[in-house]
Short mmCIF file of C-alpha atoms and ligand atoms in Angstrom, two decimals:
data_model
loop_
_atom_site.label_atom_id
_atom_site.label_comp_id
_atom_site.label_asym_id
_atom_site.label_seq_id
_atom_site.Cartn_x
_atom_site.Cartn_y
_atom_site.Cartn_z
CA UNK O 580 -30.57 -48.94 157.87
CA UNK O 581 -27.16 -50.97 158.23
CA UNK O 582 -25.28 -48.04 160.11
CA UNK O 583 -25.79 -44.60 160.95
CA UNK O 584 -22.56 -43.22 158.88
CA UNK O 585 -21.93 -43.78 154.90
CA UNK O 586 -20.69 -46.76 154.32
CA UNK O 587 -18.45 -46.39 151.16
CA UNK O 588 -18.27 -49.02 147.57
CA UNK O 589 -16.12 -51.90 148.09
CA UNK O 590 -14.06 -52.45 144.46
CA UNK O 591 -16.06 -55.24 143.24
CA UNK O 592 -18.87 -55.86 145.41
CA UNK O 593 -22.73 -54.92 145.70
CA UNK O 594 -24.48 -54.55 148.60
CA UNK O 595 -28.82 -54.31 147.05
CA UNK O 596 -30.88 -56.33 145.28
CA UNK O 597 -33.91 -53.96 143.96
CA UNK O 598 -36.78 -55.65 142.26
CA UNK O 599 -39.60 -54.15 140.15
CA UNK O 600 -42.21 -55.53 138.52
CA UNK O 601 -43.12 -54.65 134.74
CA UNK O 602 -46.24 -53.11 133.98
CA UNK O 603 -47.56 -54.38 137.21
CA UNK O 604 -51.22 -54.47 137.40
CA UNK O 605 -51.49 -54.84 133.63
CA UNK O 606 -49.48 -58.44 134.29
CA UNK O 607 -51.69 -59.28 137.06
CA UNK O 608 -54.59 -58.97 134.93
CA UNK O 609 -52.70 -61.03 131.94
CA UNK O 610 -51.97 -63.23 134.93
CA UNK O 611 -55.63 -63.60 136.62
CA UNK O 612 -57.10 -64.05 132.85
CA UNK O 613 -55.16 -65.56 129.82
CA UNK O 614 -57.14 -64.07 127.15
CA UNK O 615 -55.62 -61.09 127.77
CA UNK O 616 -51.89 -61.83 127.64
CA UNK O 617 -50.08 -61.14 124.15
CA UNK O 618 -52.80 -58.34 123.69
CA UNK O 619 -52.56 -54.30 124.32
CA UNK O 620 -54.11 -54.02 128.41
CA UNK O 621 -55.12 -50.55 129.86
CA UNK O 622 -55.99 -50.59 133.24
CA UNK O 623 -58.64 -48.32 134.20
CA UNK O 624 -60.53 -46.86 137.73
CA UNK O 625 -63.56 -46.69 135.97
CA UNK O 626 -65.10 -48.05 132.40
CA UNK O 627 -64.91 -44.30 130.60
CA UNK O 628 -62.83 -43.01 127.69
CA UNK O 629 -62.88 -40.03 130.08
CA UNK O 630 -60.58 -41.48 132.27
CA UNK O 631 -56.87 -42.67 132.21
CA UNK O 632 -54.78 -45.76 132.32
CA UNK O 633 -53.23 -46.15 135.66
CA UNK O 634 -51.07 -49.24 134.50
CA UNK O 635 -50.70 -50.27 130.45
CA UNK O 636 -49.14 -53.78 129.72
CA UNK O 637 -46.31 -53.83 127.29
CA UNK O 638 -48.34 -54.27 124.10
CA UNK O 639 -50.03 -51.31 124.89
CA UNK O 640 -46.77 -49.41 125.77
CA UNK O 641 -45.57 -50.45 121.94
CA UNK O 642 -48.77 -47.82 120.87
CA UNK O 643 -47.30 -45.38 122.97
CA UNK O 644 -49.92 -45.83 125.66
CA UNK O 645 -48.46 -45.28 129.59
CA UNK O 646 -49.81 -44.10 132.76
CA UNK O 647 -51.61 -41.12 132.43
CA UNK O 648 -52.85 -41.60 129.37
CA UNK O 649 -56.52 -40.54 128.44
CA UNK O 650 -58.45 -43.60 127.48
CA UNK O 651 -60.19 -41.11 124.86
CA UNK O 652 -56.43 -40.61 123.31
CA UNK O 653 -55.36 -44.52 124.09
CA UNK O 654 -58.38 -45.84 121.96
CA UNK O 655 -57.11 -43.54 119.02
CA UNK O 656 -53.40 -44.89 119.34
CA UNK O 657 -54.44 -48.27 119.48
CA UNK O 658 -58.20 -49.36 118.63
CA UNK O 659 -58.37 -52.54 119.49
CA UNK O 660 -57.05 -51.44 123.16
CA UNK O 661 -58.37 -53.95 125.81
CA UNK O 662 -59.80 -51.74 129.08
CA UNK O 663 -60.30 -53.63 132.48
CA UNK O 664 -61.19 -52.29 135.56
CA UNK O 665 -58.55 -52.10 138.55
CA UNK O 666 -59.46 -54.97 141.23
CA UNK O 667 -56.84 -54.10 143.95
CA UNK O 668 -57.51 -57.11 145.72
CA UNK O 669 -55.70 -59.15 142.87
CA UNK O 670 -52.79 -57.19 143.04
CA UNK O 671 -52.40 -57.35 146.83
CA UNK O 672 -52.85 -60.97 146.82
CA UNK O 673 -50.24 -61.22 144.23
CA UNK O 674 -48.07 -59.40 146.20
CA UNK O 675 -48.10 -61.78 148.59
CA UNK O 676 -47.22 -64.33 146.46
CA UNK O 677 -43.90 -62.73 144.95
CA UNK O 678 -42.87 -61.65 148.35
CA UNK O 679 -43.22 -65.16 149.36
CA UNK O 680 -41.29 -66.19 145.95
CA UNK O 681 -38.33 -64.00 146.86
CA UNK O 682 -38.49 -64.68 150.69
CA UNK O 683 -37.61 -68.61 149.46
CA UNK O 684 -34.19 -67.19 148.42
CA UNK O 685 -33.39 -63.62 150.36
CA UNK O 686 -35.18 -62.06 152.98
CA UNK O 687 -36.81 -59.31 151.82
CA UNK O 688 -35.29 -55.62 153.84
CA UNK O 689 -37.87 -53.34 152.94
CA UNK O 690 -40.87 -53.33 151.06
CA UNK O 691 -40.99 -50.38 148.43
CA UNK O 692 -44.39 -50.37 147.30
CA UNK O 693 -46.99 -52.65 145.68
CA UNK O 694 -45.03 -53.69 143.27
CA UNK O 695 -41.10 -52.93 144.61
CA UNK O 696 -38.84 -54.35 147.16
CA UNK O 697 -35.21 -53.85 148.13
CA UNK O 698 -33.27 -56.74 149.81
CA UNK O 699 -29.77 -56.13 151.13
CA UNK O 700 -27.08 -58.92 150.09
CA UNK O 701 -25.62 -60.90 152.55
CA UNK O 702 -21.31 -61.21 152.88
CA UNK O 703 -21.54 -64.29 150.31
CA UNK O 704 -23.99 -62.65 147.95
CA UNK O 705 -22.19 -59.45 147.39
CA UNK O 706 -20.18 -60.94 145.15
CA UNK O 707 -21.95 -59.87 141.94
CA UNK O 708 -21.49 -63.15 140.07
CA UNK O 709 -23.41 -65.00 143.13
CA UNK O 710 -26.05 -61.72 143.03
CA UNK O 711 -26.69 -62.14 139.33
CA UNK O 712 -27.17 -66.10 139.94
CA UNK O 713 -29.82 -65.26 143.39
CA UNK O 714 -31.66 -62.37 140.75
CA UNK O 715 -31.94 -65.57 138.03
CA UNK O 716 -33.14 -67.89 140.59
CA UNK O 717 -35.71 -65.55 141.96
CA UNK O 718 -36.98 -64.91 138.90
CA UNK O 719 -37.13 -68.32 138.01
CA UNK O 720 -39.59 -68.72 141.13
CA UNK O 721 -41.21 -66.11 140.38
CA UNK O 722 -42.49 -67.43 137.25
CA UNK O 723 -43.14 -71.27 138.29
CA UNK O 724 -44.52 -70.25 141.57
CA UNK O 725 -46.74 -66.69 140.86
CA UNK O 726 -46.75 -66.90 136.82
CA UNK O 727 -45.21 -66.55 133.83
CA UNK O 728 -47.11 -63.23 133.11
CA UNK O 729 -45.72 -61.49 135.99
CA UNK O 730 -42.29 -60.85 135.19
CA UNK O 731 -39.66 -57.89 136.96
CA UNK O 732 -36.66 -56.07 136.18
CA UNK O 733 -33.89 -57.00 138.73
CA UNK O 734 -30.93 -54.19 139.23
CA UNK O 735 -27.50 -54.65 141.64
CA UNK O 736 -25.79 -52.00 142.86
CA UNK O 737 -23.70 -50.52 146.24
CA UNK O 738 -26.81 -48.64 147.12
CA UNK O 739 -30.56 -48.39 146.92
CA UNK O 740 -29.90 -45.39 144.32
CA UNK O 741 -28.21 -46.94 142.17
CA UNK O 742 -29.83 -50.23 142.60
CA UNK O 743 -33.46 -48.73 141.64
CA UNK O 744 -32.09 -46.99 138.84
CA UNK O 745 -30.35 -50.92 137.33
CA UNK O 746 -34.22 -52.01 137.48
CA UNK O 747 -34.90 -48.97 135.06
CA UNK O 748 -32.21 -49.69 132.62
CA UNK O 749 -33.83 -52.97 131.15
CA UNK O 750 -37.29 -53.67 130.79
CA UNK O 751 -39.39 -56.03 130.86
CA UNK O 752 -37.70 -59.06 132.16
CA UNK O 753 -34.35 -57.26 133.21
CA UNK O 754 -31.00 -57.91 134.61
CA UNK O 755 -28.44 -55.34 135.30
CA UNK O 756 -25.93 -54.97 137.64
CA UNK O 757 -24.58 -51.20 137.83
CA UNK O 758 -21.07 -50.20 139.13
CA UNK O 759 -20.59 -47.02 140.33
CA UNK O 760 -17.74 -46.52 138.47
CA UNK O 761 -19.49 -47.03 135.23
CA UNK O 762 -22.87 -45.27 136.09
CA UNK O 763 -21.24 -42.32 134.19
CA UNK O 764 -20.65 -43.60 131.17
CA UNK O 765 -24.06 -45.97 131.10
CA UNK O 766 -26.55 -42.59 132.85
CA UNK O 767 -24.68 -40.28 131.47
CA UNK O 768 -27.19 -39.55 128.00
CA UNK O 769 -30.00 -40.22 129.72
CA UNK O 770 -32.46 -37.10 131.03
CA UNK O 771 -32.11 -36.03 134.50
CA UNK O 772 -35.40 -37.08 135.45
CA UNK O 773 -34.05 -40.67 135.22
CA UNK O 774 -33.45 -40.25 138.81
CA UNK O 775 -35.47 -41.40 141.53
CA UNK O 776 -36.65 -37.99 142.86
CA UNK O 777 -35.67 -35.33 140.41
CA UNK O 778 -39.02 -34.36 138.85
CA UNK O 779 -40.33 -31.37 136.69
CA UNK O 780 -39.90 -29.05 138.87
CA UNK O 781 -36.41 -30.18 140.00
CA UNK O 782 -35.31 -30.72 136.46
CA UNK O 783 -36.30 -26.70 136.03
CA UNK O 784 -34.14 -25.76 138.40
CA UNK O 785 -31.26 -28.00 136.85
CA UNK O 786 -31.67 -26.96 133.10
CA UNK O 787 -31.60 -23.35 135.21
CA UNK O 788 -28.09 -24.18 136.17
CA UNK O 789 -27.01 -25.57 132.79
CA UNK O 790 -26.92 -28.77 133.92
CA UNK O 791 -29.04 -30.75 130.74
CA UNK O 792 -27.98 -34.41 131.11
CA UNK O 793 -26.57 -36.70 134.12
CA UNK O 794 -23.21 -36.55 132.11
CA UNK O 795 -23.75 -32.40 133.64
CA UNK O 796 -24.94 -33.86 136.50
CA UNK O 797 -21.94 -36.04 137.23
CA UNK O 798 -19.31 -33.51 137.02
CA UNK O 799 -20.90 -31.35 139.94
CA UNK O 800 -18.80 -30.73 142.47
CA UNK O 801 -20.44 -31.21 145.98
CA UNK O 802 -20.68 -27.96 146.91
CA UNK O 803 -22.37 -26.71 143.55
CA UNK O 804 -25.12 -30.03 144.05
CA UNK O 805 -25.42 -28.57 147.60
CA UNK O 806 -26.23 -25.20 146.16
CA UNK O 807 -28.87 -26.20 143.35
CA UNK O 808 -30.69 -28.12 145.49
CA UNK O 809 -30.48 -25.77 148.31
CA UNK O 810 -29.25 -27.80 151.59
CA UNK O 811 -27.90 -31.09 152.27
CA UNK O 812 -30.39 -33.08 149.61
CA UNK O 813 -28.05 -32.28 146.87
CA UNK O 814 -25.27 -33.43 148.61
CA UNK O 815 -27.04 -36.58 149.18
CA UNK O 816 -27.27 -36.93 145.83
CA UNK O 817 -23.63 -36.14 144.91
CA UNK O 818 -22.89 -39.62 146.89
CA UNK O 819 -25.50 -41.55 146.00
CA UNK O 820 -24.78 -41.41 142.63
CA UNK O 821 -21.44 -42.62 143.52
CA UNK O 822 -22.57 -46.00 145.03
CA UNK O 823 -22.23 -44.57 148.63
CA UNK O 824 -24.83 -45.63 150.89
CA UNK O 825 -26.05 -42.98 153.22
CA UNK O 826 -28.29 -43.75 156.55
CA UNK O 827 -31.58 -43.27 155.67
CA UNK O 828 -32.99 -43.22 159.25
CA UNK O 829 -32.29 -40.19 160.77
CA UNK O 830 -33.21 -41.89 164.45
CA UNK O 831 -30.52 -43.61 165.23
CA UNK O 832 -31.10 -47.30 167.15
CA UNK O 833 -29.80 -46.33 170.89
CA UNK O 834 -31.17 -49.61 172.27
CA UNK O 835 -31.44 -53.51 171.10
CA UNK O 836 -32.98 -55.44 173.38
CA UNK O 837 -35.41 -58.60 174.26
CA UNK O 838 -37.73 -60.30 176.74
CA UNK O 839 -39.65 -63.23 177.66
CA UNK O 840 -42.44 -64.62 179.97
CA UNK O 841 -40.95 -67.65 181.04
CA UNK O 842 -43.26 -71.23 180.87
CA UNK O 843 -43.12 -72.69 184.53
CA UNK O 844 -40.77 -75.57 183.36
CA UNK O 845 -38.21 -72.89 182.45
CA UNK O 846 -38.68 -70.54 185.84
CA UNK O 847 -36.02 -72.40 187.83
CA UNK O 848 -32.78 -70.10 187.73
CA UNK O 849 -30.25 -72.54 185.97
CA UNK O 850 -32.59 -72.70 183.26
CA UNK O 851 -33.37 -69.22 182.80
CA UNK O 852 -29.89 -68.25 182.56
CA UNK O 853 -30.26 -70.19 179.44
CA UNK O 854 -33.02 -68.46 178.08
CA UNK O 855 -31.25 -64.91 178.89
CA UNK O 856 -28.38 -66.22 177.40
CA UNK O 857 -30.21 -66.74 174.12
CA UNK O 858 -31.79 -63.57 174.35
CA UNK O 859 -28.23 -61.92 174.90
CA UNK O 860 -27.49 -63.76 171.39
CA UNK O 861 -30.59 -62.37 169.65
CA UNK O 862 -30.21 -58.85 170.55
CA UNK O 863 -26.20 -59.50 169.96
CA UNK O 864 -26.81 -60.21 166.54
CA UNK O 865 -29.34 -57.60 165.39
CA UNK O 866 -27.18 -55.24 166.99
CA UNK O 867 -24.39 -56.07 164.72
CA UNK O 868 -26.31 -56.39 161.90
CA UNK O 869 -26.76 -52.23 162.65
CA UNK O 870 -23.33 -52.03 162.81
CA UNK O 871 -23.18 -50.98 166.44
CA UNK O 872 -20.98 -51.57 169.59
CA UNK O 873 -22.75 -51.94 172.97
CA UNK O 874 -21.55 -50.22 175.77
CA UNK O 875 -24.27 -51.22 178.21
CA UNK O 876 -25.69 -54.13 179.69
CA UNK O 877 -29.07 -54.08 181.53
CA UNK O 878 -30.12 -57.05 182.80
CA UNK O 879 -34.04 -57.22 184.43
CA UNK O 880 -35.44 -59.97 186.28
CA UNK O 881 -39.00 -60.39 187.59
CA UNK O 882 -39.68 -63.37 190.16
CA UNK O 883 -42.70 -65.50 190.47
CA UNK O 884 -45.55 -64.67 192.10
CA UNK O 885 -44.84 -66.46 195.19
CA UNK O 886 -46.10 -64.78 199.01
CA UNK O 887 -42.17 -64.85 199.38
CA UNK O 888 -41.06 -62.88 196.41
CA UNK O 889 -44.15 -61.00 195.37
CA UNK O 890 -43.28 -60.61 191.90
CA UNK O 891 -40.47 -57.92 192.63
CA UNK O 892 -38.76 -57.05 189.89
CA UNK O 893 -34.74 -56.23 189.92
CA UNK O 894 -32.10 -54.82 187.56
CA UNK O 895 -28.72 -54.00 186.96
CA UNK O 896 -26.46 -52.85 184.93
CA UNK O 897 -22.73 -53.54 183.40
CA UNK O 898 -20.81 -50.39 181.93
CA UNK O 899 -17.68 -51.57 179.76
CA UNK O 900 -15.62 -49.82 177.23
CA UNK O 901 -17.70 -51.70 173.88
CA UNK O 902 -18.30 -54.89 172.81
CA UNK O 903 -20.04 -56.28 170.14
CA UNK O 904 -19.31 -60.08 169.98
CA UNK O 905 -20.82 -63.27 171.85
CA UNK O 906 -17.92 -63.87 173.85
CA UNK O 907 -17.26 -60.67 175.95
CA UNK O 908 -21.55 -59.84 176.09
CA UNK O 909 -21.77 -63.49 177.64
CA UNK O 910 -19.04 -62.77 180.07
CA UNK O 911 -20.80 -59.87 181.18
CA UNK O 912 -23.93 -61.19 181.45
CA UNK O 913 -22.74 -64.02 183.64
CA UNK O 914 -21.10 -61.88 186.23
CA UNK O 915 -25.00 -59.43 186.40
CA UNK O 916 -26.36 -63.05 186.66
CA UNK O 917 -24.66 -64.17 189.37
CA UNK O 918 -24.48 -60.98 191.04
CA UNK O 919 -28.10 -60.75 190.86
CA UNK O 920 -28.75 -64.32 191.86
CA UNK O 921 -26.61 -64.20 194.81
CA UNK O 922 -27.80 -60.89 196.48
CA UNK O 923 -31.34 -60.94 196.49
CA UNK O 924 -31.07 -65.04 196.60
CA UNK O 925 -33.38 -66.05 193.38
CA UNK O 926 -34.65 -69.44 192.94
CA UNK O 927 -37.25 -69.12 190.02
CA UNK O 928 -37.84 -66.09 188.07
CA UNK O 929 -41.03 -65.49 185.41
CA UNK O 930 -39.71 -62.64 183.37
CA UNK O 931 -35.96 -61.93 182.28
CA UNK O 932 -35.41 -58.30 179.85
CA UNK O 933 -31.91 -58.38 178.22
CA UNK O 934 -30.91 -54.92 176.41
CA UNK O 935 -27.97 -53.29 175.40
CA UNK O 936 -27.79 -49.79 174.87
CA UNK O 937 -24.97 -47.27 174.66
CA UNK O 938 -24.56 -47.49 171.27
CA UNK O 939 -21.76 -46.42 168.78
CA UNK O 940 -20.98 -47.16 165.40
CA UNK O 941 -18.69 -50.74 165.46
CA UNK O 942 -14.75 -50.40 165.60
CA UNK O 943 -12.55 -53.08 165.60
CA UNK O 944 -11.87 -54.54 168.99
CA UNK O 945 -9.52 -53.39 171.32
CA UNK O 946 -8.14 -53.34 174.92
CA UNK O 947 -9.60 -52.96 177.30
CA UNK O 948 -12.16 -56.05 177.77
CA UNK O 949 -12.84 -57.62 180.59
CA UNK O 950 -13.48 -55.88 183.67
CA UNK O 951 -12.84 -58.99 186.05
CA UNK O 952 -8.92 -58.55 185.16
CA UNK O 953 -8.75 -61.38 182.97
CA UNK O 954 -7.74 -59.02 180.02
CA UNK O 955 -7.54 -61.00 176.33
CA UNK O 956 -5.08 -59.65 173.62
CA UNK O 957 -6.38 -57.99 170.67
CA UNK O 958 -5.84 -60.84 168.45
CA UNK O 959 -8.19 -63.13 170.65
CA UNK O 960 -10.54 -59.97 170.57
CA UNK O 961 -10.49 -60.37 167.31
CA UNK O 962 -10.92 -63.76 166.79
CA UNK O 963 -13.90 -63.67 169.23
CA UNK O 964 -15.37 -61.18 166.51
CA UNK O 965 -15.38 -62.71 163.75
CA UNK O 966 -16.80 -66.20 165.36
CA UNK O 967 -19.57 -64.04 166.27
CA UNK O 968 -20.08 -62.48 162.39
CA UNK O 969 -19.55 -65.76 161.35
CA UNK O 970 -22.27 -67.29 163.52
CA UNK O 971 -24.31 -64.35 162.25
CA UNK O 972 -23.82 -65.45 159.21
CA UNK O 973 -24.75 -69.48 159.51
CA UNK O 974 -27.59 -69.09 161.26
CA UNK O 975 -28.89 -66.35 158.95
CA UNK O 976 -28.41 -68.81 156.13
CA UNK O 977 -29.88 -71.66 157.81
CA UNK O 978 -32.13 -70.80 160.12
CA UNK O 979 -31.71 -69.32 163.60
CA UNK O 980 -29.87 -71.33 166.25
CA UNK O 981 -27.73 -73.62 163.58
CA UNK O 982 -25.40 -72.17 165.57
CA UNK O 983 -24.82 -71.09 169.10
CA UNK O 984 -23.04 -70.75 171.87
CA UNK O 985 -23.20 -73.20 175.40
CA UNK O 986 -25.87 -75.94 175.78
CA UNK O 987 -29.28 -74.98 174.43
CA UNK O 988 -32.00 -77.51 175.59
CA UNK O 989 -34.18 -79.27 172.82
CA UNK O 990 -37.13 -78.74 174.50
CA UNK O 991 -37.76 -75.35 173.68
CA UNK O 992 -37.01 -73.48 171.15
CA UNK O 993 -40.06 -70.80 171.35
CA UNK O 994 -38.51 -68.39 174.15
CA UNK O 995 -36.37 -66.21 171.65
CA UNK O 996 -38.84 -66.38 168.77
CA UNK O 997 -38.92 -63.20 166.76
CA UNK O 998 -42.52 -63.93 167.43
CA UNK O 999 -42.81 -63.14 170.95
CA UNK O 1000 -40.55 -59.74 171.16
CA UNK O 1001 -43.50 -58.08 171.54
CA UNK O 1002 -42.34 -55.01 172.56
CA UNK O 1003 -41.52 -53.79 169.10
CA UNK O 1004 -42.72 -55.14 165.34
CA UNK O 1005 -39.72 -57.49 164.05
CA UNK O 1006 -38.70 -56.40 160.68
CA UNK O 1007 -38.66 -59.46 158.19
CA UNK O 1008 -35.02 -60.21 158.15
CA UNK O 1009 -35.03 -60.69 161.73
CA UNK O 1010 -37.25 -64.08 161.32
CA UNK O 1011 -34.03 -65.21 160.17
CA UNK O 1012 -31.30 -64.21 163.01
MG1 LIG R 827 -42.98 -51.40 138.29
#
């Protein structure tokens, strides 16, 4: 989701936080009612020894008793087996609860299922010894603030791969932080079905191929992985198993932009330069946090009601070679301002749409930049850069507009709010730009 081209391991560094909870709905249950914790818990769609367990809690998984297993068989394994009924409403609601738990120290990227999420690490975080410190304080809240029967695994890695397969490698209660250069050694006994996605049937094909364990699996060439799995899948794999991070969103994001209704105290046109200007910064930052460069500017006004203006609506547009920090993108937006202001004579506006579009994966700045023929050097480009990744970075730690650039009025704080973009639904992390 970062970029739409593999972004490669840095020596040293992870980049995802995965988090999985043990024996899920078996802990809720332990959770929800303490008579049950320390004891062997099936949990069961229906009260029949006909049936089977669709979670076990770790008691039970010392008889041997998992998911799948008939209740009829469980009982025999372990008699004095404890069988509860699934209520799904407990395990939603503690869902909520450790999403809110993690949320306190990392937003949470993407929500995996009931009882998995992935979080990306911010600059800071990716160094493993401050990872391994955020995955002990999260669990930490996780236990004071949900309970100490709900526990997870925790794995750090490059990628999501790699990252889901740490939260495998220790359980319950785990830690692990997997290199890519030691996945190898650590994977390389275990079955192939280890991985996230090779099943039976995939297995089959492997053993087929005389590949038995992920030690086999590792010292695939691309092409052969490309050939076994028959297409681009297998070499997929052949980098994710490497700690390379692929794009998993085959769209790629062509357009960041934002809007706002504007109160009547903000309609005046000095102060709704402001407002655009914070909604260039909003859409500035997401769009690096895709890795992307703008190349386009569109800029879309709609005036008040009045029976002079008769809420007409105007745009226009700025083409320039790409840009991706605060600076330049302010620059540009001040010359469509003005432009715009000037010609068709605005007073008071209601609406202003920001969006940049154009899109391409983010180089490192270069000439030229301004189009007004005050050129900057590449070293000021540069500077200008990483002031804006840097502001990124503040306000995403501290909340949004710790940071910014120009005079932003106390008053009101609401017209930028991830809240009212309400052309799109915000992903979580945003809630934090
Ligand atoms: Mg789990």
């Amino acid at each position: 989701m970062r970029s739409d081209h593999a972004t490669f391991p840095l020596p040293g560094k992870v980049n995802w936080l995965f988090l999985d909870m043990n024996s899920y709905f078996a802990s809720c249950e332990q959770q929800a009612e303490p008579r049950l914790r320390g004891k062997p818990v099936a949990v069961v769609p229906m009260m029949t020894d006909a049936t089977c367990a669709i979670a076990a809690s770790y008691e039970a998984k010392a008889f041997g008793i998992k998911t799948g297993t008939k209740i009829y068989d469980a009982k025999r394994m372990c008699p004095e087996l404890i069988c509860v009924p699934a209520r799904h409403d407990l395990y939603v609601d503690y869902h909520q609860q450790f999403l809110k738990a993690i949320d306190r120290h990392i937003p949470v990227t993407e929500v995996k299922s009931i009882d998995e999420v992935a979080c990306e690490l911010d600059k800071v975080q990716q160094n493993p010894d401050v990872a391994v410190q955020l995955a002990r304080d999260i669990k930490r809240t996780i236990y004071r603030d949900v309970g100490e029967a709900i526990r997870c695994s925790i794995g750090l890695s490059t990628n999501g791969l790699l990252a889901k397969i740490a939260t495998d490698l220790q359980k319950p209660d785990g830690l692990v932080t997997l290199m890519p250069q030691d996945a190898p050694g650590i994977l390389g006994k275990k079955p192939l079905t280890f991985i996230p996605g090779i099943g039976p049937g995939m297995e089959k094909r492997l053993l087929r191929a005389g590949i038995y364990t992920l030690a086999d699996l590792y010292r695939l060439d691309m092409k052969h992985m490309r050939k076994i799995w028959g297409g681009v899948v297998g070499e997929r794999y052949w980098y994710a198993l490497r700690g390379v991070e692929l794009p998993t969103d085959p769209v790629q994001k062509r357009v960041v932009g934002h809007s706002h209704v504007l109160d009547p105290e903000w309609r005046p046109v000095a102060l709704a330069e402001v407002v655009a200007r914070r909604l260039l910064l909003k859409a500035a930052s997401r769009m690096r946090r895709y890795d992307m460069d703008a190349t386009r500017l569109t800029l879309s006004m709609r005036m008040e009601n009045t029976p002079y203006s008769q809420g007409a609506r105007y745009a226009i547009e700025a083409h320039f070679h790409r840009a991706c920090d605060n600076i330049q993108l302010i620059r540009h937006l001040q010359h469509l301002w003005h432009e715009m202001v000037r010609h068709h004579r605005i007073t008071r506006l209601k609406k202003v749409s920001l969006s940049l579009h154009g899109l391409v994966p983010h180089a490192s700045a270069q000439m030229p930049l301004f189009d007004d023929g005050n050129q900057v050097d590449d070293a000021l480009a540069q500077r200008f850069e990483k002031l804006s990744f840097a502001m990124d970075g503040l306000n995403s730690r501290f909340g949004r507009d710790t940071v910014t650039i120009g005079s932003l009025p106390s008053v009101n704080h609401r017209f930028s709010g991830t809240k009212i973009a309400f052309t799109r639904i915000p992903n979580l992390d945003e809630f934090h730009e």
